[in-house]
Amino acid sequence: EDQVTQSPEALRLQEGESSSLNCSYTVSGLRGLFWYRQDPGKGPEFLFTLYSAGEEKEKERLKATLTKKESFLHITAPKPEDSATYLCAVHNAGNMLTFGGGTRLMVKP
Amino acid sequence: DSGVTQTPKHLITATGQRVTLRCSPRSGDLSVYWYQQSLDQGLQFLIQYYNGEERAKGNILERFSAQQFPDLHSELNLSSLELGDSALYFCASSGVGIYNEQFFGPGTRLTVL
């Protein structure tokens, strides 16, 4: 059974304090690893797709990286508007998406 | 705005009742997915349809069923509702490639009293 574990569960940062979120996974035939951002009561918003180990993607203050067992979402100089829950998900060969429990990020001004 | 629409936004009903949630995918997307998100379970995949046919099934209860119509909109039917069915229900859609990213709608919040 596919498993996705995200850590930490919650993270408090000061504005400008860079950090990383971790997503560890076990999956039968990885077909893609996805990062989403979710604001309270809203639908997840797509951020990145990573397909193979060594791949990196960047968008504004966010950078996602992938190894064979985990992915990191690096947040550089975060701002309060980056506060949200960040979800990681893996797509397996059976075309099913399994989500992790998320990391709740709070950035204080 | 992802381009995926869901109605209604909120639904309050009683135990034992039946409800229907509706989803319209992004223009051109053939795949529709349904997810349930509760506080203790996180985001759980329920079922996927591709161009009208069931493609993948997750942990969907027998009381729940879905279908995708010729115009590609989808409906999720929940029957014999229980208190534990209270959750956010999301629909997502994706493009032609089967491993493409999924774009989520705003969700329907279901409260069962």
mmCIF file with all atom_site columns, C-alpha atoms in Angstrom:
data_model
loop_
_atom_site.group_PDB
_atom_site.id
_atom_site.type_symbol
_atom_site.label_atom_id
_atom_site.label_alt_id
_atom_site.label_comp_id
_atom_site.label_asym_id
_atom_site.label_entity_id
_atom_site.label_seq_id
_atom_site.pdbx_PDB_ins_code
_atom_site.Cartn_x
_atom_site.Cartn_y
_atom_site.Cartn_z
_atom_site.occupancy
_atom_site.B_iso_or_equiv
_atom_site.pdbx_formal_charge
_atom_site.auth_seq_id
_atom_site.auth_comp_id
_atom_site.auth_asym_id
_atom_site.auth_atom_id
_atom_site.pdbx_PDB_model_num
ATOM 1   C CA . GLU A 1 1   ? 0.000   0.000  0.000   1.00 0.00 ? 1   GLU A CA 1
ATOM 2   C CA . ASP A 1 2   ? 1.285   3.446  -0.940  1.00 0.00 ? 2   ASP A CA 1
ATOM 3   C CA . GLN A 1 3   ? 2.242   5.680  1.969   1.00 0.00 ? 3   GLN A CA 1
ATOM 4   C CA . VAL A 1 4   ? 3.046   9.367  2.189   1.00 0.00 ? 4   VAL A CA 1
ATOM 5   C CA . THR A 1 5   ? 4.309   10.946 5.414   1.00 0.00 ? 5   THR A CA 1
ATOM 6   C CA . GLN A 1 6   ? 4.823   14.663 5.784   1.00 0.00 ? 6   GLN A CA 1
ATOM 7   C CA . SER A 1 7   ? 6.836   16.389 8.467   1.00 0.00 ? 7   SER A CA 1
ATOM 8   C CA . PRO A 1 8   ? 6.609   18.452 10.474  1.00 0.00 ? 8   PRO A CA 1
ATOM 9   C CA . GLU A 1 9   ? 2.844   18.492 11.018  1.00 0.00 ? 9   GLU A CA 1
ATOM 10  C CA . ALA A 1 10  ? 3.031   22.186 11.831  1.00 0.00 ? 10  ALA A CA 1
ATOM 11  C CA . LEU A 1 11  ? 5.729   24.795 11.362  1.00 0.00 ? 11  LEU A CA 1
ATOM 12  C CA . ARG A 1 12  ? 5.893   28.347 12.674  1.00 0.00 ? 12  ARG A CA 1
ATOM 13  C CA . LEU A 1 13  ? 8.332   30.717 10.996  1.00 0.00 ? 13  LEU A CA 1
ATOM 14  C CA . GLN A 1 14  ? 9.140   34.371 11.278  1.00 0.00 ? 14  GLN A CA 1
ATOM 15  C CA . GLU A 1 15  ? 8.860   36.347 8.079   1.00 0.00 ? 15  GLU A CA 1
ATOM 16  C CA . GLY A 1 16  ? 12.111  35.905 6.165   1.00 0.00 ? 16  GLY A CA 1
ATOM 17  C CA . GLU A 1 17  ? 13.127  32.728 8.022   1.00 0.00 ? 17  GLU A CA 1
ATOM 18  C CA . SER A 1 18  ? 13.779  30.053 5.385   1.00 0.00 ? 18  SER A CA 1
ATOM 19  C CA . SER A 1 19  ? 12.968  26.390 6.024   1.00 0.00 ? 19  SER A CA 1
ATOM 20  C CA . SER A 1 20  ? 12.086  23.054 4.386   1.00 0.00 ? 20  SER A CA 1
ATOM 21  C CA . LEU A 1 21  ? 9.103   20.733 4.493   1.00 0.00 ? 21  LEU A CA 1
ATOM 22  C CA . ASN A 1 22  ? 9.623   17.011 4.086   1.00 0.00 ? 22  ASN A CA 1
ATOM 23  C CA . CYS A 1 23  ? 7.564   14.401 2.237   1.00 0.00 ? 23  CYS A CA 1
ATOM 24  C CA . SER A 1 24  ? 8.642   10.760 2.575   1.00 0.00 ? 24  SER A CA 1
ATOM 25  C CA . TYR A 1 25  ? 6.958   8.195  0.373   1.00 0.00 ? 25  TYR A CA 1
ATOM 26  C CA . THR A 1 26  ? 6.699   4.541  -0.527  1.00 0.00 ? 26  THR A CA 1
ATOM 27  C CA . VAL A 1 27  ? 4.825   3.822  -3.737  1.00 0.00 ? 27  VAL A CA 1
ATOM 28  C CA . SER A 1 28  ? 4.422   0.992  -6.213  1.00 0.00 ? 28  SER A CA 1
ATOM 29  C CA . GLY A 1 29  ? 5.636   2.524  -9.437  1.00 0.00 ? 29  GLY A CA 1
ATOM 30  C CA . LEU A 1 30  ? 5.949   6.274  -8.947  1.00 0.00 ? 30  LEU A CA 1
ATOM 31  C CA . ARG A 1 31  ? 4.362   8.134  -11.831 1.00 0.00 ? 31  ARG A CA 1
ATOM 32  C CA . GLY A 1 32  ? 4.672   11.584 -10.306 1.00 0.00 ? 32  GLY A CA 1
ATOM 33  C CA . LEU A 1 33  ? 4.954   13.471 -7.023  1.00 0.00 ? 33  LEU A CA 1
ATOM 34  C CA . PHE A 1 34  ? 2.768   16.519 -6.603  1.00 0.00 ? 34  PHE A CA 1
ATOM 35  C CA . TRP A 1 35  ? 2.835   19.468 -4.221  1.00 0.00 ? 35  TRP A CA 1
ATOM 36  C CA . TYR A 1 36  ? -0.328  21.408 -3.458  1.00 0.00 ? 36  TYR A CA 1
ATOM 37  C CA . ARG A 1 37  ? -1.120  24.398 -1.281  1.00 0.00 ? 37  ARG A CA 1
ATOM 38  C CA . GLN A 1 38  ? -4.432  24.452 0.582   1.00 0.00 ? 38  GLN A CA 1
ATOM 39  C CA . ASP A 1 39  ? -5.974  27.412 2.368   1.00 0.00 ? 39  ASP A CA 1
ATOM 40  C CA . PRO A 1 40  ? -8.616  26.732 5.069   1.00 0.00 ? 40  PRO A CA 1
ATOM 41  C CA . GLY A 1 41  ? -11.939 25.653 3.581   1.00 0.00 ? 41  GLY A CA 1
ATOM 42  C CA . LYS A 1 42  ? -10.624 25.855 0.016   1.00 0.00 ? 42  LYS A CA 1
ATOM 43  C CA . GLY A 1 43  ? -9.629  23.301 -2.590  1.00 0.00 ? 43  GLY A CA 1
ATOM 44  C CA . PRO A 1 44  ? -5.959  22.326 -2.974  1.00 0.00 ? 44  PRO A CA 1
ATOM 45  C CA . GLU A 1 45  ? -4.067  24.547 -5.408  1.00 0.00 ? 45  GLU A CA 1
ATOM 46  C CA . PHE A 1 46  ? -1.550  22.835 -7.672  1.00 0.00 ? 46  PHE A CA 1
ATOM 47  C CA . LEU A 1 47  ? 2.078   23.925 -7.224  1.00 0.00 ? 47  LEU A CA 1
ATOM 48  C CA . PHE A 1 48  ? 4.521   21.404 -8.761  1.00 0.00 ? 48  PHE A CA 1
ATOM 49  C CA . THR A 1 49  ? 4.901   18.006 -10.371 1.00 0.00 ? 49  THR A CA 1
ATOM 50  C CA . LEU A 1 50  ? 8.163   16.063 -10.081 1.00 0.00 ? 50  LEU A CA 1
ATOM 51  C CA . TYR A 1 51  ? 8.683   12.871 -12.069 1.00 0.00 ? 51  TYR A CA 1
ATOM 52  C CA . SER A 1 52  ? 12.198  11.602 -11.430 1.00 0.00 ? 52  SER A CA 1
ATOM 53  C CA . ALA A 1 53  ? 14.916  11.676 -8.776  1.00 0.00 ? 53  ALA A CA 1
ATOM 54  C CA . GLY A 1 54  ? 17.118  14.743 -9.084  1.00 0.00 ? 54  GLY A CA 1
ATOM 55  C CA . GLU A 1 55  ? 14.396  16.887 -10.607 1.00 0.00 ? 55  GLU A CA 1
ATOM 56  C CA . GLU A 1 56  ? 13.826  20.375 -9.206  1.00 0.00 ? 56  GLU A CA 1
ATOM 57  C CA . LYS A 1 57  ? 11.074  22.935 -9.809  1.00 0.00 ? 57  LYS A CA 1
ATOM 58  C CA . GLU A 1 58  ? 10.841  26.545 -8.619  1.00 0.00 ? 58  GLU A CA 1
ATOM 59  C CA . LYS A 1 59  ? 8.070   29.085 -8.283  1.00 0.00 ? 59  LYS A CA 1
ATOM 60  C CA . GLU A 1 60  ? 8.632   32.398 -6.540  1.00 0.00 ? 60  GLU A CA 1
ATOM 61  C CA . ARG A 1 61  ? 9.819   31.592 -2.996  1.00 0.00 ? 61  ARG A CA 1
ATOM 62  C CA . LEU A 1 62  ? 9.169   27.841 -3.335  1.00 0.00 ? 62  LEU A CA 1
ATOM 63  C CA . LYS A 1 63  ? 11.485  25.148 -4.630  1.00 0.00 ? 63  LYS A CA 1
ATOM 64  C CA . ALA A 1 64  ? 10.622  21.450 -4.772  1.00 0.00 ? 64  ALA A CA 1
ATOM 65  C CA . THR A 1 65  ? 13.172  18.669 -5.037  1.00 0.00 ? 65  THR A CA 1
ATOM 66  C CA . LEU A 1 66  ? 12.855  14.894 -5.395  1.00 0.00 ? 66  LEU A CA 1
ATOM 67  C CA . THR A 1 67  ? 14.929  11.872 -4.393  1.00 0.00 ? 67  THR A CA 1
ATOM 68  C CA . LYS A 1 68  ? 14.021  8.188  -4.634  1.00 0.00 ? 68  LYS A CA 1
ATOM 69  C CA . LYS A 1 69  ? 12.472  8.203  -1.164  1.00 0.00 ? 69  LYS A CA 1
ATOM 70  C CA . GLU A 1 70  ? 11.497  11.769 -0.355  1.00 0.00 ? 70  GLU A CA 1
ATOM 71  C CA . SER A 1 71  ? 10.729  15.229 -1.596  1.00 0.00 ? 71  SER A CA 1
ATOM 72  C CA . PHE A 1 72  ? 11.456  18.585 -0.023  1.00 0.00 ? 72  PHE A CA 1
ATOM 73  C CA . LEU A 1 73  ? 9.641   21.857 -0.391  1.00 0.00 ? 73  LEU A CA 1
ATOM 74  C CA . HIS A 1 74  ? 12.074  24.643 0.385   1.00 0.00 ? 74  HIS A CA 1
ATOM 75  C CA . ILE A 1 75  ? 10.627  28.022 1.316   1.00 0.00 ? 75  ILE A CA 1
ATOM 76  C CA . THR A 1 76  ? 13.013  30.937 0.977   1.00 0.00 ? 76  THR A CA 1
ATOM 77  C CA . ALA A 1 77  ? 12.347  34.181 2.879   1.00 0.00 ? 77  ALA A CA 1
ATOM 78  C CA . PRO A 1 78  ? 8.660   33.364 3.459   1.00 0.00 ? 78  PRO A CA 1
ATOM 79  C CA . LYS A 1 79  ? 5.985   36.015 3.787   1.00 0.00 ? 79  LYS A CA 1
ATOM 80  C CA . PRO A 1 80  ? 2.769   35.880 5.848   1.00 0.00 ? 80  PRO A CA 1
ATOM 81  C CA . GLU A 1 81  ? 0.793   35.163 2.667   1.00 0.00 ? 81  GLU A CA 1
ATOM 82  C CA . ASP A 1 82  ? 2.678   31.868 2.356   1.00 0.00 ? 82  ASP A CA 1
ATOM 83  C CA . SER A 1 83  ? 0.788   30.619 5.419   1.00 0.00 ? 83  SER A CA 1
ATOM 84  C CA . ALA A 1 84  ? -1.240  27.577 4.368   1.00 0.00 ? 84  ALA A CA 1
ATOM 85  C CA . THR A 1 85  ? -1.250  23.794 4.529   1.00 0.00 ? 85  THR A CA 1
ATOM 86  C CA . TYR A 1 86  ? 1.130   22.211 2.037   1.00 0.00 ? 86  TYR A CA 1
ATOM 87  C CA . LEU A 1 87  ? 0.152   18.780 0.749   1.00 0.00 ? 87  LEU A CA 1
ATOM 88  C CA . CYS A 1 88  ? 2.315   16.207 -0.959  1.00 0.00 ? 88  CYS A CA 1
ATOM 89  C CA . ALA A 1 89  ? 0.824   13.398 -3.074  1.00 0.00 ? 89  ALA A CA 1
ATOM 90  C CA . VAL A 1 90  ? 2.148   10.483 -5.107  1.00 0.00 ? 90  VAL A CA 1
ATOM 91  C CA . HIS A 1 91  ? 0.642   9.057  -8.264  1.00 0.00 ? 91  HIS A CA 1
ATOM 92  C CA . ASN A 1 92  ? 1.106   5.313  -8.692  1.00 0.00 ? 92  ASN A CA 1
ATOM 93  C CA . ALA A 1 93  ? 0.963   3.030  -11.694 1.00 0.00 ? 93  ALA A CA 1
ATOM 94  C CA . GLY A 1 94  ? -2.664  2.206  -10.874 1.00 0.00 ? 94  GLY A CA 1
ATOM 95  C CA . ASN A 1 95  ? -3.570  5.850  -11.477 1.00 0.00 ? 95  ASN A CA 1
ATOM 96  C CA . MET A 1 96  ? -4.358  6.559  -7.841  1.00 0.00 ? 96  MET A CA 1
ATOM 97  C CA . LEU A 1 97  ? -3.233  9.660  -5.983  1.00 0.00 ? 97  LEU A CA 1
ATOM 98  C CA . THR A 1 98  ? -2.289  9.199  -2.315  1.00 0.00 ? 98  THR A CA 1
ATOM 99  C CA . PHE A 1 99  ? -1.961  12.309 -0.173  1.00 0.00 ? 99  PHE A CA 1
ATOM 100 C CA . GLY A 1 100 ? 0.088   12.921 2.925   1.00 0.00 ? 100 GLY A CA 1
ATOM 101 C CA . GLY A 1 101 ? -1.393  14.524 6.021   1.00 0.00 ? 101 GLY A CA 1
ATOM 102 C CA . GLY A 1 102 ? 0.065   17.922 5.156   1.00 0.00 ? 102 GLY A CA 1
ATOM 103 C CA . THR A 1 103 ? 2.267   20.483 6.878   1.00 0.00 ? 103 THR A CA 1
ATOM 104 C CA . ARG A 1 104 ? 0.488   23.483 8.339   1.00 0.00 ? 104 ARG A CA 1
ATOM 105 C CA . LEU A 1 105 ? 2.766   26.489 7.822   1.00 0.00 ? 105 LEU A CA 1
ATOM 106 C CA . MET A 1 106 ? 2.308   29.711 9.768   1.00 0.00 ? 106 MET A CA 1
ATOM 107 C CA . VAL A 1 107 ? 4.487   32.702 8.898   1.00 0.00 ? 107 VAL A CA 1
ATOM 108 C CA . LYS A 1 108 ? 4.431   35.546 11.412  1.00 0.00 ? 108 LYS A CA 1
ATOM 109 C CA . PRO A 1 109 ? 5.228   39.117 10.358  1.00 0.00 ? 109 PRO A CA 1
ATOM 110 C CA . ASP B 2 1   ? -9.665  29.885 -9.898  1.00 0.00 ? 1   ASP B CA 1
ATOM 111 C CA . SER B 2 2   ? -8.895  26.344 -11.116 1.00 0.00 ? 2   SER B CA 1
ATOM 112 C CA . GLY B 2 3   ? -11.758 26.238 -13.626 1.00 0.00 ? 3   GLY B CA 1
ATOM 113 C CA . VAL B 2 4   ? -13.416 23.324 -11.799 1.00 0.00 ? 4   VAL B CA 1
ATOM 114 C CA . THR B 2 5   ? -16.848 24.152 -10.391 1.00 0.00 ? 5   THR B CA 1
ATOM 115 C CA . GLN B 2 6   ? -18.781 22.371 -7.665  1.00 0.00 ? 6   GLN B CA 1
ATOM 116 C CA . THR B 2 7   ? -22.300 22.802 -6.356  1.00 0.00 ? 7   THR B CA 1
ATOM 117 C CA . PRO B 2 8   ? -23.649 23.247 -3.822  1.00 0.00 ? 8   PRO B CA 1
ATOM 118 C CA . LYS B 2 9   ? -21.073 24.980 -1.665  1.00 0.00 ? 9   LYS B CA 1
ATOM 119 C CA . HIS B 2 10  ? -22.715 23.862 1.571   1.00 0.00 ? 10  HIS B CA 1
ATOM 120 C CA . LEU B 2 11  ? -25.169 21.088 2.340   1.00 0.00 ? 11  LEU B CA 1
ATOM 121 C CA . ILE B 2 12  ? -26.822 20.335 5.662   1.00 0.00 ? 12  ILE B CA 1
ATOM 122 C CA . THR B 2 13  ? -28.928 17.228 5.961   1.00 0.00 ? 13  THR B CA 1
ATOM 123 C CA . ALA B 2 14  ? -30.036 14.548 8.413   1.00 0.00 ? 14  ALA B CA 1
ATOM 124 C CA . THR B 2 15  ? -28.866 11.007 9.019   1.00 0.00 ? 15  THR B CA 1
ATOM 125 C CA . GLY B 2 16  ? -30.408 8.473  6.673   1.00 0.00 ? 16  GLY B CA 1
ATOM 126 C CA . GLN B 2 17  ? -30.904 10.974 3.868   1.00 0.00 ? 17  GLN B CA 1
ATOM 127 C CA . ARG B 2 18  ? -29.475 10.978 0.339   1.00 0.00 ? 18  ARG B CA 1
ATOM 128 C CA . VAL B 2 19  ? -27.674 13.872 -1.367  1.00 0.00 ? 19  VAL B CA 1
ATOM 129 C CA . THR B 2 20  ? -26.116 14.570 -4.753  1.00 0.00 ? 20  THR B CA 1
ATOM 130 C CA . LEU B 2 21  ? -22.996 16.644 -5.282  1.00 0.00 ? 21  LEU B CA 1
ATOM 131 C CA . ARG B 2 22  ? -22.218 18.042 -8.705  1.00 0.00 ? 22  ARG B CA 1
ATOM 132 C CA . CYS B 2 23  ? -18.950 18.834 -10.449 1.00 0.00 ? 23  CYS B CA 1
ATOM 133 C CA . SER B 2 24  ? -18.060 20.420 -13.788 1.00 0.00 ? 24  SER B CA 1
ATOM 134 C CA . PRO B 2 25  ? -14.455 19.816 -14.892 1.00 0.00 ? 25  PRO B CA 1
ATOM 135 C CA . ARG B 2 26  ? -12.153 22.317 -16.570 1.00 0.00 ? 26  ARG B CA 1
ATOM 136 C CA . SER B 2 27  ? -12.864 22.856 -20.230 1.00 0.00 ? 27  SER B CA 1
ATOM 137 C CA . GLY B 2 28  ? -11.274 20.030 -22.225 1.00 0.00 ? 28  GLY B CA 1
ATOM 138 C CA . ASP B 2 29  ? -10.518 17.760 -19.257 1.00 0.00 ? 29  ASP B CA 1
ATOM 139 C CA . LEU B 2 30  ? -11.832 14.225 -19.615 1.00 0.00 ? 30  LEU B CA 1
ATOM 140 C CA . SER B 2 31  ? -10.962 12.875 -16.163 1.00 0.00 ? 31  SER B CA 1
ATOM 141 C CA . VAL B 2 32  ? -12.900 13.649 -13.012 1.00 0.00 ? 32  VAL B CA 1
ATOM 142 C CA . TYR B 2 33  ? -11.854 12.558 -9.546  1.00 0.00 ? 33  TYR B CA 1
ATOM 143 C CA . TRP B 2 34  ? -13.740 12.676 -6.234  1.00 0.00 ? 34  TRP B CA 1
ATOM 144 C CA . TYR B 2 35  ? -12.080 13.072 -2.837  1.00 0.00 ? 35  TYR B CA 1
ATOM 145 C CA . GLN B 2 36  ? -13.279 13.221 0.749   1.00 0.00 ? 36  GLN B CA 1
ATOM 146 C CA . GLN B 2 37  ? -11.459 15.366 3.299   1.00 0.00 ? 37  GLN B CA 1
ATOM 147 C CA . SER B 2 38  ? -12.215 15.044 6.986   1.00 0.00 ? 38  SER B CA 1
ATOM 148 C CA . LEU B 2 39  ? -10.231 16.329 9.950   1.00 0.00 ? 39  LEU B CA 1
ATOM 149 C CA . ASP B 2 40  ? -9.036  12.906 11.083  1.00 0.00 ? 40  ASP B CA 1
ATOM 150 C CA . GLN B 2 41  ? -8.571  11.221 7.679   1.00 0.00 ? 41  GLN B CA 1
ATOM 151 C CA . GLY B 2 42  ? -6.994  13.844 5.494   1.00 0.00 ? 42  GLY B CA 1
ATOM 152 C CA . LEU B 2 43  ? -7.660  13.851 1.758   1.00 0.00 ? 43  LEU B CA 1
ATOM 153 C CA . GLN B 2 44  ? -8.908  10.439 0.597   1.00 0.00 ? 44  GLN B CA 1
ATOM 154 C CA . PHE B 2 45  ? -9.362  9.399  -3.025  1.00 0.00 ? 45  PHE B CA 1
ATOM 155 C CA . LEU B 2 46  ? -12.826 7.992  -3.719  1.00 0.00 ? 46  LEU B CA 1
ATOM 156 C CA . ILE B 2 47  ? -13.246 7.363  -7.437  1.00 0.00 ? 47  ILE B CA 1
ATOM 157 C CA . GLN B 2 48  ? -12.162 8.460  -10.920 1.00 0.00 ? 48  GLN B CA 1
ATOM 158 C CA . TYR B 2 49  ? -14.059 8.672  -14.190 1.00 0.00 ? 49  TYR B CA 1
ATOM 159 C CA . TYR B 2 50  ? -12.531 9.119  -17.611 1.00 0.00 ? 50  TYR B CA 1
ATOM 160 C CA . ASN B 2 51  ? -14.760 10.173 -20.494 1.00 0.00 ? 51  ASN B CA 1
ATOM 161 C CA . GLY B 2 52  ? -17.807 8.588  -18.898 1.00 0.00 ? 52  GLY B CA 1
ATOM 162 C CA . GLU B 2 53  ? -16.231 5.360  -17.694 1.00 0.00 ? 53  GLU B CA 1
ATOM 163 C CA . GLU B 2 54  ? -15.043 4.397  -14.232 1.00 0.00 ? 54  GLU B CA 1
ATOM 164 C CA . ARG B 2 55  ? -11.222 4.279  -14.309 1.00 0.00 ? 55  ARG B CA 1
ATOM 165 C CA . ALA B 2 56  ? -10.033 3.845  -10.703 1.00 0.00 ? 56  ALA B CA 1
ATOM 166 C CA . LYS B 2 57  ? -11.629 3.224  -7.337  1.00 0.00 ? 57  LYS B CA 1
ATOM 167 C CA . GLY B 2 58  ? -10.333 4.101  -3.898  1.00 0.00 ? 58  GLY B CA 1
ATOM 168 C CA . ASN B 2 59  ? -11.891 3.587  -0.487  1.00 0.00 ? 59  ASN B CA 1
ATOM 169 C CA . ILE B 2 60  ? -15.391 4.474  -1.584  1.00 0.00 ? 60  ILE B CA 1
ATOM 170 C CA . LEU B 2 61  ? -18.222 3.132  0.555   1.00 0.00 ? 61  LEU B CA 1
ATOM 171 C CA . GLU B 2 62  ? -20.975 1.043  -1.037  1.00 0.00 ? 62  GLU B CA 1
ATOM 172 C CA . ARG B 2 63  ? -23.455 3.749  0.042   1.00 0.00 ? 63  ARG B CA 1
ATOM 173 C CA . PHE B 2 64  ? -21.641 6.162  -2.273  1.00 0.00 ? 64  PHE B CA 1
ATOM 174 C CA . SER B 2 65  ? -21.806 6.108  -6.051  1.00 0.00 ? 65  SER B CA 1
ATOM 175 C CA . ALA B 2 66  ? -20.770 8.393  -8.880  1.00 0.00 ? 66  ALA B CA 1
ATOM 176 C CA . GLN B 2 67  ? -21.232 8.838  -12.578 1.00 0.00 ? 67  GLN B CA 1
ATOM 177 C CA . GLN B 2 68  ? -19.925 11.021 -15.383 1.00 0.00 ? 68  GLN B CA 1
ATOM 178 C CA . PHE B 2 69  ? -22.352 12.242 -18.014 1.00 0.00 ? 69  PHE B CA 1
ATOM 179 C CA . PRO B 2 70  ? -21.826 12.761 -21.782 1.00 0.00 ? 70  PRO B CA 1
ATOM 180 C CA . ASP B 2 71  ? -21.193 16.484 -21.209 1.00 0.00 ? 71  ASP B CA 1
ATOM 181 C CA . LEU B 2 72  ? -18.407 15.358 -18.798 1.00 0.00 ? 72  LEU B CA 1
ATOM 182 C CA . HIS B 2 73  ? -19.939 16.764 -15.643 1.00 0.00 ? 73  HIS B CA 1
ATOM 183 C CA . SER B 2 74  ? -20.009 14.336 -12.743 1.00 0.00 ? 74  SER B CA 1
ATOM 184 C CA . GLU B 2 75  ? -22.246 13.649 -9.784  1.00 0.00 ? 75  GLU B CA 1
ATOM 185 C CA . LEU B 2 76  ? -21.434 11.963 -6.498  1.00 0.00 ? 76  LEU B CA 1
ATOM 186 C CA . ASN B 2 77  ? -24.398 10.373 -4.760  1.00 0.00 ? 77  ASN B CA 1
ATOM 187 C CA . LEU B 2 78  ? -24.250 9.748  -1.025  1.00 0.00 ? 78  LEU B CA 1
ATOM 188 C CA . SER B 2 79  ? -27.039 7.702  0.547   1.00 0.00 ? 79  SER B CA 1
ATOM 189 C CA . SER B 2 80  ? -28.060 6.460  3.997   1.00 0.00 ? 80  SER B CA 1
ATOM 190 C CA . LEU B 2 81  ? -25.957 9.265  5.397   1.00 0.00 ? 81  LEU B CA 1
ATOM 191 C CA . GLU B 2 82  ? -24.242 8.886  8.752   1.00 0.00 ? 82  GLU B CA 1
ATOM 192 C CA . LEU B 2 83  ? -22.727 11.480 11.083  1.00 0.00 ? 83  LEU B CA 1
ATOM 193 C CA . GLY B 2 84  ? -19.269 10.308 10.024  1.00 0.00 ? 84  GLY B CA 1
ATOM 194 C CA . ASP B 2 85  ? -19.936 11.293 6.427   1.00 0.00 ? 85  ASP B CA 1
ATOM 195 C CA . SER B 2 86  ? -19.680 14.952 7.391   1.00 0.00 ? 86  SER B CA 1
ATOM 196 C CA . ALA B 2 87  ? -16.674 16.244 5.483   1.00 0.00 ? 87  ALA B CA 1
ATOM 197 C CA . LEU B 2 88  ? -15.467 18.384 2.614   1.00 0.00 ? 88  LEU B CA 1
ATOM 198 C CA . TYR B 2 89  ? -15.957 16.686 -0.755  1.00 0.00 ? 89  TYR B CA 1
ATOM 199 C CA . PHE B 2 90  ? -13.697 17.801 -3.568  1.00 0.00 ? 90  PHE B CA 1
ATOM 200 C CA . CYS B 2 91  ? -13.831 17.168 -7.236  1.00 0.00 ? 91  CYS B CA 1
ATOM 201 C CA . ALA B 2 92  ? -10.716 17.432 -9.397  1.00 0.00 ? 92  ALA B CA 1
ATOM 202 C CA . SER B 2 93  ? -10.105 17.173 -13.120 1.00 0.00 ? 93  SER B CA 1
ATOM 203 C CA . SER B 2 94  ? -7.089  16.494 -15.274 1.00 0.00 ? 94  SER B CA 1
ATOM 204 C CA . GLY B 2 95  ? -6.121  16.543 -18.919 1.00 0.00 ? 95  GLY B CA 1
ATOM 205 C CA . VAL B 2 96  ? -5.631  13.770 -21.451 1.00 0.00 ? 96  VAL B CA 1
ATOM 206 C CA . GLY B 2 97  ? -2.418  12.257 -20.024 1.00 0.00 ? 97  GLY B CA 1
ATOM 207 C CA . ILE B 2 98  ? -3.328  9.836  -17.267 1.00 0.00 ? 98  ILE B CA 1
ATOM 208 C CA . TYR B 2 99  ? -0.578  10.994 -14.890 1.00 0.00 ? 99  TYR B CA 1
ATOM 209 C CA . ASN B 2 100 ? -1.231  14.687 -15.288 1.00 0.00 ? 100 ASN B CA 1
ATOM 210 C CA . GLU B 2 101 ? -1.651  17.035 -12.371 1.00 0.00 ? 101 GLU B CA 1
ATOM 211 C CA . GLN B 2 102 ? -5.165  17.338 -11.001 1.00 0.00 ? 102 GLN B CA 1
ATOM 212 C CA . PHE B 2 103 ? -6.909  20.658 -10.524 1.00 0.00 ? 103 PHE B CA 1
ATOM 213 C CA . PHE B 2 104 ? -9.331  20.874 -7.628  1.00 0.00 ? 104 PHE B CA 1
ATOM 214 C CA . GLY B 2 105 ? -12.666 22.579 -7.280  1.00 0.00 ? 105 GLY B CA 1
ATOM 215 C CA . PRO B 2 106 ? -13.698 24.693 -4.270  1.00 0.00 ? 106 PRO B CA 1
ATOM 216 C CA . GLY B 2 107 ? -15.433 21.748 -2.585  1.00 0.00 ? 107 GLY B CA 1
ATOM 217 C CA . THR B 2 108 ? -18.814 20.991 -1.048  1.00 0.00 ? 108 THR B CA 1
ATOM 218 C CA . ARG B 2 109 ? -19.039 21.045 2.742   1.00 0.00 ? 109 ARG B CA 1
ATOM 219 C CA . LEU B 2 110 ? -21.470 18.349 3.859   1.00 0.00 ? 110 LEU B CA 1
ATOM 220 C CA . THR B 2 111 ? -22.844 18.421 7.396   1.00 0.00 ? 111 THR B CA 1
ATOM 221 C CA . VAL B 2 112 ? -24.929 15.471 8.554   1.00 0.00 ? 112 VAL B CA 1
ATOM 222 C CA . LEU B 2 113 ? -26.959 16.161 11.707  1.00 0.00 ? 113 LEU B CA 1
#
